[in-house]
PDB file of C-alpha atoms in Angstrom:
ATOM      1  CA  MET A 561      -9.146  -9.676  -7.928  1.00 74.00           C
ATOM      2  CA  VAL A 562      -9.788  -9.519  -4.207  1.00 76.00           C
ATOM      3  CA  ALA A 563     -12.236  -6.820  -4.254  1.00 79.00           C
ATOM      4  CA  PRO A 564     -15.187  -9.590  -4.854  1.00 84.00           C
ATOM      5  CA  ALA A 565     -14.493 -11.235  -1.807  1.00 87.00           C
ATOM      6  CA  LEU A 566     -13.496  -8.434   0.574  1.00 85.00           C
ATOM      7  CA  VAL A 567     -15.849  -5.869  -0.098  1.00 87.00           C
ATOM      8  CA  PRO A 568     -19.086  -7.887   0.506  1.00 89.00           C
ATOM      9  CA  MET A 569     -17.519  -9.509   3.674  1.00 90.00           C
ATOM     10  CA  LEU A 570     -16.546  -6.213   5.338  1.00 87.00           C
ATOM     11  CA  MET A 571     -19.854  -4.372   4.166  1.00 88.00           C
ATOM     12  CA  LEU A 572     -21.420  -7.421   6.451  1.00 90.00           C
ATOM     13  CA  LEU A 573     -19.653  -5.722   9.101  1.00 88.00           C
ATOM     14  CA  GLY A 574     -20.637  -2.391   8.432  1.00 85.00           C
ATOM     15  CA  THR A 575     -17.631  -1.035   6.458  1.00 85.00           C
ATOM     16  CA  SER A 576     -18.442   0.835   3.332  1.00 86.00           C
ATOM     17  CA  PRO A 577     -17.078  -0.314   0.185  1.00 88.00           C
ATOM     18  CA  ALA A 578     -14.918   3.120  -0.311  1.00 87.00           C
ATOM     19  CA  THR A 579     -13.309   2.388   2.976  1.00 88.00           C
ATOM     20  CA  THR A 580     -12.391  -1.140   2.204  1.00 88.00           C
ATOM     21  CA  MET A 581     -10.930  -0.196  -1.066  1.00 89.00           C
ATOM     22  CA  ALA A 582      -8.968   2.543   0.196  1.00 89.00           C
ATOM     23  CA  LEU A 583      -7.500   0.686   2.935  1.00 89.00           C
ATOM     24  CA  TYR A 584      -6.464  -1.986   0.659  1.00 89.00           C
ATOM     25  CA  ARG A 585      -4.920   0.331  -1.626  1.00 90.00           C
ATOM     26  CA  VAL A 586      -2.864   1.955   1.155  1.00 91.00           C
ATOM     27  CA  ALA A 587      -1.526  -1.299   2.341  1.00 87.00           C
ATOM     28  CA  ASP A 588      -0.746  -2.562  -1.429  1.00 88.00           C
ATOM     29  CA  SER A 589       0.983   0.542  -2.643  1.00 87.00           C
ATOM     30  CA  CYS A 590       3.496   0.714   0.409  1.00 87.00           C
ATOM     31  CA  THR A 591       4.531  -2.925  -0.243  1.00 85.00           C
ATOM     32  CA  ASN A 592       4.953  -2.808  -4.010  1.00 84.00           C
ATOM     33  CA  SER A 593       8.164  -0.992  -4.277  1.00 80.00           C
ATOM     34  CA  ILE A 594      10.019  -3.633  -1.590  1.00 85.00           C
ATOM     35  CA  THR A 595       8.399  -6.945  -2.980  1.00 85.00           C
ATOM     36  CA  PRO A 596      10.376  -9.341  -5.387  1.00 83.00           C
ATOM     37  CA  MET A 597       7.329 -10.455  -7.081  1.00 85.00           C
ATOM     38  CA  SER A 598       6.966  -6.779  -8.475  1.00 82.00           C
ATOM     39  CA  THR A 599       7.616  -6.784 -12.339  1.00 82.00           C
ATOM     40  CA  SER A 600       9.851  -3.623 -11.932  1.00 86.00           C
ATOM     41  CA  PHE A 601      11.971  -5.120  -9.036  1.00 86.00           C
ATOM     42  CA  THR A 602      14.244  -7.008 -11.409  1.00 86.00           C
ATOM     43  CA  LEU A 603      14.649  -3.876 -13.577  1.00 90.00           C
ATOM     44  CA  CYS A 604      15.466  -1.791 -10.655  1.00 89.00           C
ATOM     45  CA  VAL A 605      18.109  -4.515  -9.646  1.00 90.00           C
ATOM     46  CA  GLY A 606      19.498  -4.404 -13.333  1.00 91.00           C
ATOM     47  CA  TYR A 607      20.023  -0.495 -13.059  1.00 92.00           C
ATOM     48  CA  LEU A 608      21.304  -0.543  -9.603  1.00 91.00           C
ATOM     49  CA  GLN A 609      24.052  -3.009 -10.527  1.00 93.00           C
ATOM     50  CA  THR A 610      25.076  -0.254 -13.369  1.00 93.00           C
ATOM     51  CA  LEU A 611      26.013   1.829 -10.561  1.00 91.00           C
ATOM     52  CA  ARG A 612      27.050  -0.892  -8.036  1.00 91.00           C
ATOM     53  CA  ARG A 613      28.533  -3.810  -9.217  1.00 92.00           C
ATOM     54  CA  LYS A 614      27.828  -5.984  -6.140  1.00 92.00           C
ATOM     55  CA  ALA A 615      24.254  -4.853  -5.870  1.00 90.00           C
ATOM     56  CA  GLY A 616      21.746  -7.373  -5.376  1.00 89.00           C
ATOM     57  CA  ILE A 617      18.200  -7.907  -4.083  1.00 89.00           C
ATOM     58  CA  GLY A 618      18.992  -7.095  -0.513  1.00 89.00           C
ATOM     59  CA  THR A 619      20.772  -3.654  -1.222  1.00 91.00           C
ATOM     60  CA  LEU A 620      17.610  -2.574  -3.291  1.00 90.00           C
ATOM     61  CA  ALA A 621      15.439  -3.559  -0.370  1.00 88.00           C
ATOM     62  CA  SER A 622      17.541  -2.039   1.987  1.00 90.00           C
ATOM     63  CA  PHE A 623      17.495   1.157  -0.136  1.00 90.00           C
ATOM     64  CA  THR A 624      13.633   0.911  -0.751  1.00 90.00           C
ATOM     65  CA  LEU A 625      12.453  -0.068   2.668  1.00 92.00           C
ATOM     66  CA  PRO A 626      12.778   3.333   4.494  1.00 94.00           C
ATOM     67  CA  VAL A 627      10.883   5.109   1.561  1.00 92.00           C
ATOM     68  CA  ALA A 628       8.295   2.382   1.924  1.00 92.00           C
ATOM     69  CA  MET A 629       7.744   2.839   5.448  1.00 94.00           C
ATOM     70  CA  ILE A 630       7.594   6.600   5.075  1.00 95.00           C
ATOM     71  CA  MET A 631       5.109   6.102   2.401  1.00 94.00           C
ATOM     72  CA  LEU A 632       2.989   3.891   4.716  1.00 94.00           C
ATOM     73  CA  VAL A 633       2.890   6.465   7.425  1.00 95.00           C
ATOM     74  CA  VAL A 634       1.908   9.199   5.001  1.00 95.00           C
ATOM     75  CA  TRP A 635      -0.869   7.132   3.382  1.00 95.00           C
ATOM     76  CA  VAL A 636      -2.117   6.079   6.817  1.00 94.00           C
ATOM     77  CA  LEU A 637      -2.389   9.662   7.787  1.00 96.00           C
ATOM     78  CA  LEU A 638      -4.160  10.828   4.701  1.00 94.00           C
ATOM     79  CA  PHE A 639      -6.712   7.742   5.130  1.00 92.00           C
ATOM     80  CA  PHE A 640      -7.604   9.017   8.467  1.00 92.00           C
ATOM     81  CA  ALA A 641      -8.160  12.621   6.949  1.00 92.00           C
ATOM     82  CA  TRP A 642     -10.139  11.347   4.400  1.00 89.00           C
ATOM     83  CA  TYR A 643     -12.284   8.821   6.708  1.00 88.00           C
ATOM     84  CA  LEU A 644     -12.958  11.626   9.077  1.00 88.00           C
ATOM     85  CA  LEU A 645     -13.857  14.331   6.338  1.00 87.00           C
ATOM     86  CA  VAL A 646     -15.615  12.331   3.779  1.00 83.00           C
ATOM     87  CA  ALA A 647     -16.584   8.831   4.844  1.00 70.00           C
ATOM     88  CA  GLY A 648     -16.958   9.381   8.233  1.00 67.00           C
ATOM     89  CA  PRO A 649     -17.808   6.475  10.951  1.00 65.00           C
ATOM     90  CA  PRO A 650     -20.834   4.470  10.445  1.00 62.00           C
ATOM     91  CA  ARG A 651     -24.016   5.714  11.702  1.00 64.00           C
ATOM     92  CA  CYS A 652     -26.574   4.005  13.726  1.00 58.00           C
ATOM     93  CA  ARG A 653     -29.610   2.957  12.224  1.00 58.00           C
ATOM     94  CA  SER A 654     -33.103   3.966  14.024  1.00 54.00           C
TER      95      SER A 654
END
Protein backbone atom coordinates (compact mmCIF):
# COMPACT_ATOMS: atom_id res chain seq x y z
CA MET A 1 0.00 0.00 0.00
CA VAL A 2 2.94 2.33 0.59
CA ALA A 3 4.89 1.40 -2.54
CA PRO A 4 2.79 3.43 -5.04
CA ALA A 5 3.65 6.60 -3.15
CA LEU A 6 7.10 5.80 -1.80
CA VAL A 7 8.78 4.34 -4.89
CA PRO A 8 8.06 7.21 -7.35
CA MET A 9 8.87 9.81 -4.71
CA LEU A 10 12.29 8.32 -4.04
CA MET A 11 12.89 7.70 -7.75
CA LEU A 12 12.74 11.48 -8.18
CA LEU A 13 15.62 11.67 -5.70
CA GLY A 14 17.64 9.11 -7.67
CA THR A 15 16.98 6.01 -5.56
CA SER A 16 16.20 2.82 -7.45
CA PRO A 17 12.88 1.08 -6.75
CA ALA A 18 14.69 -2.08 -5.61
CA THR A 19 16.64 -0.12 -2.99
CA THR A 20 13.51 1.63 -1.77
CA MET A 21 11.59 -1.61 -1.36
CA ALA A 22 14.54 -3.38 0.30
CA LEU A 23 14.87 -0.62 2.88
CA TYR A 24 11.13 -0.60 3.53
CA ARG A 25 11.10 -4.37 4.06
CA VAL A 26 14.09 -4.22 6.41
CA ALA A 27 12.40 -1.59 8.58
CA ASP A 28 8.97 -3.25 8.46
CA SER A 29 10.08 -6.78 9.24
CA CYS A 30 11.92 -5.79 12.41
CA THR A 31 8.96 -4.06 13.98
CA ASN A 32 6.37 -6.73 13.13
CA SER A 33 7.30 -8.89 16.12
CA ILE A 34 6.92 -6.11 18.70
CA THR A 35 3.84 -4.26 17.50
CA PRO A 36 0.56 -4.94 19.29
CA MET A 37 -1.25 -4.29 15.99
CA SER A 38 0.09 -7.57 14.57
CA THR A 39 -2.46 -10.33 14.13
CA SER A 40 -0.22 -12.89 15.79
CA PHE A 41 0.62 -10.70 18.79
CA THR A 42 -2.55 -11.61 20.67
CA LEU A 43 -2.04 -15.26 19.85
CA CYS A 44 1.51 -15.07 21.23
CA VAL A 45 0.26 -13.39 24.42
CA GLY A 46 -2.23 -16.24 24.83
CA TYR A 47 0.46 -18.88 24.40
CA LEU A 48 2.74 -17.00 26.78
CA GLN A 49 -0.02 -16.92 29.40
CA THR A 50 -0.22 -20.71 29.31
CA LEU A 51 3.37 -20.75 30.57
CA ARG A 52 3.22 -17.68 32.83
CA ARG A 53 -0.16 -16.78 34.25
CA LYS A 54 0.63 -13.10 34.92
CA ALA A 55 2.28 -12.47 31.54
CA GLY A 56 0.87 -9.72 29.39
CA ILE A 57 1.71 -7.38 26.55
CA GLY A 58 4.72 -5.93 28.35
CA THR A 59 6.17 -9.35 29.05
CA LEU A 60 5.91 -10.38 25.42
CA ALA A 61 7.35 -7.07 24.24
CA SER A 62 10.28 -7.39 26.64
CA PHE A 63 10.97 -10.91 25.34
CA THR A 64 10.78 -9.97 21.66
CA LEU A 65 12.52 -6.57 21.77
CA PRO A 66 16.09 -7.96 21.97
CA VAL A 67 15.33 -10.32 19.08
CA ALA A 68 13.92 -7.43 17.04
CA MET A 69 17.02 -5.30 17.66
CA ILE A 70 19.37 -8.14 16.70
CA MET A 71 17.27 -8.75 13.60
CA LEU A 72 17.46 -5.06 12.72
CA VAL A 73 21.26 -5.04 12.95
CA VAL A 74 21.56 -8.22 10.87
CA TRP A 75 19.12 -6.98 8.21
CA VAL A 76 20.92 -3.62 7.93
CA LEU A 77 24.26 -5.38 7.49
CA LEU A 78 22.76 -7.66 4.84
CA PHE A 79 21.22 -4.64 3.11
CA PHE A 80 24.59 -2.88 2.94
CA ALA A 81 26.21 -6.04 1.56
CA TRP A 82 23.47 -6.30 -1.09
CA TYR A 83 23.72 -2.61 -1.90
CA LEU A 84 27.48 -2.73 -2.39
CA LEU A 85 27.42 -5.97 -4.40
CA VAL A 86 24.26 -5.65 -6.50
CA ALA A 87 22.65 -2.23 -6.49
CA GLY A 88 25.66 -0.01 -6.06
CA PRO A 89 25.64 3.75 -5.62
CA PRO A 90 23.90 5.86 -8.27
CA ARG A 91 26.01 6.58 -11.31
CA CYS A 92 26.51 10.05 -12.78
CA ARG A 93 24.78 10.61 -16.07
CA SER A 94 26.98 12.29 -18.62
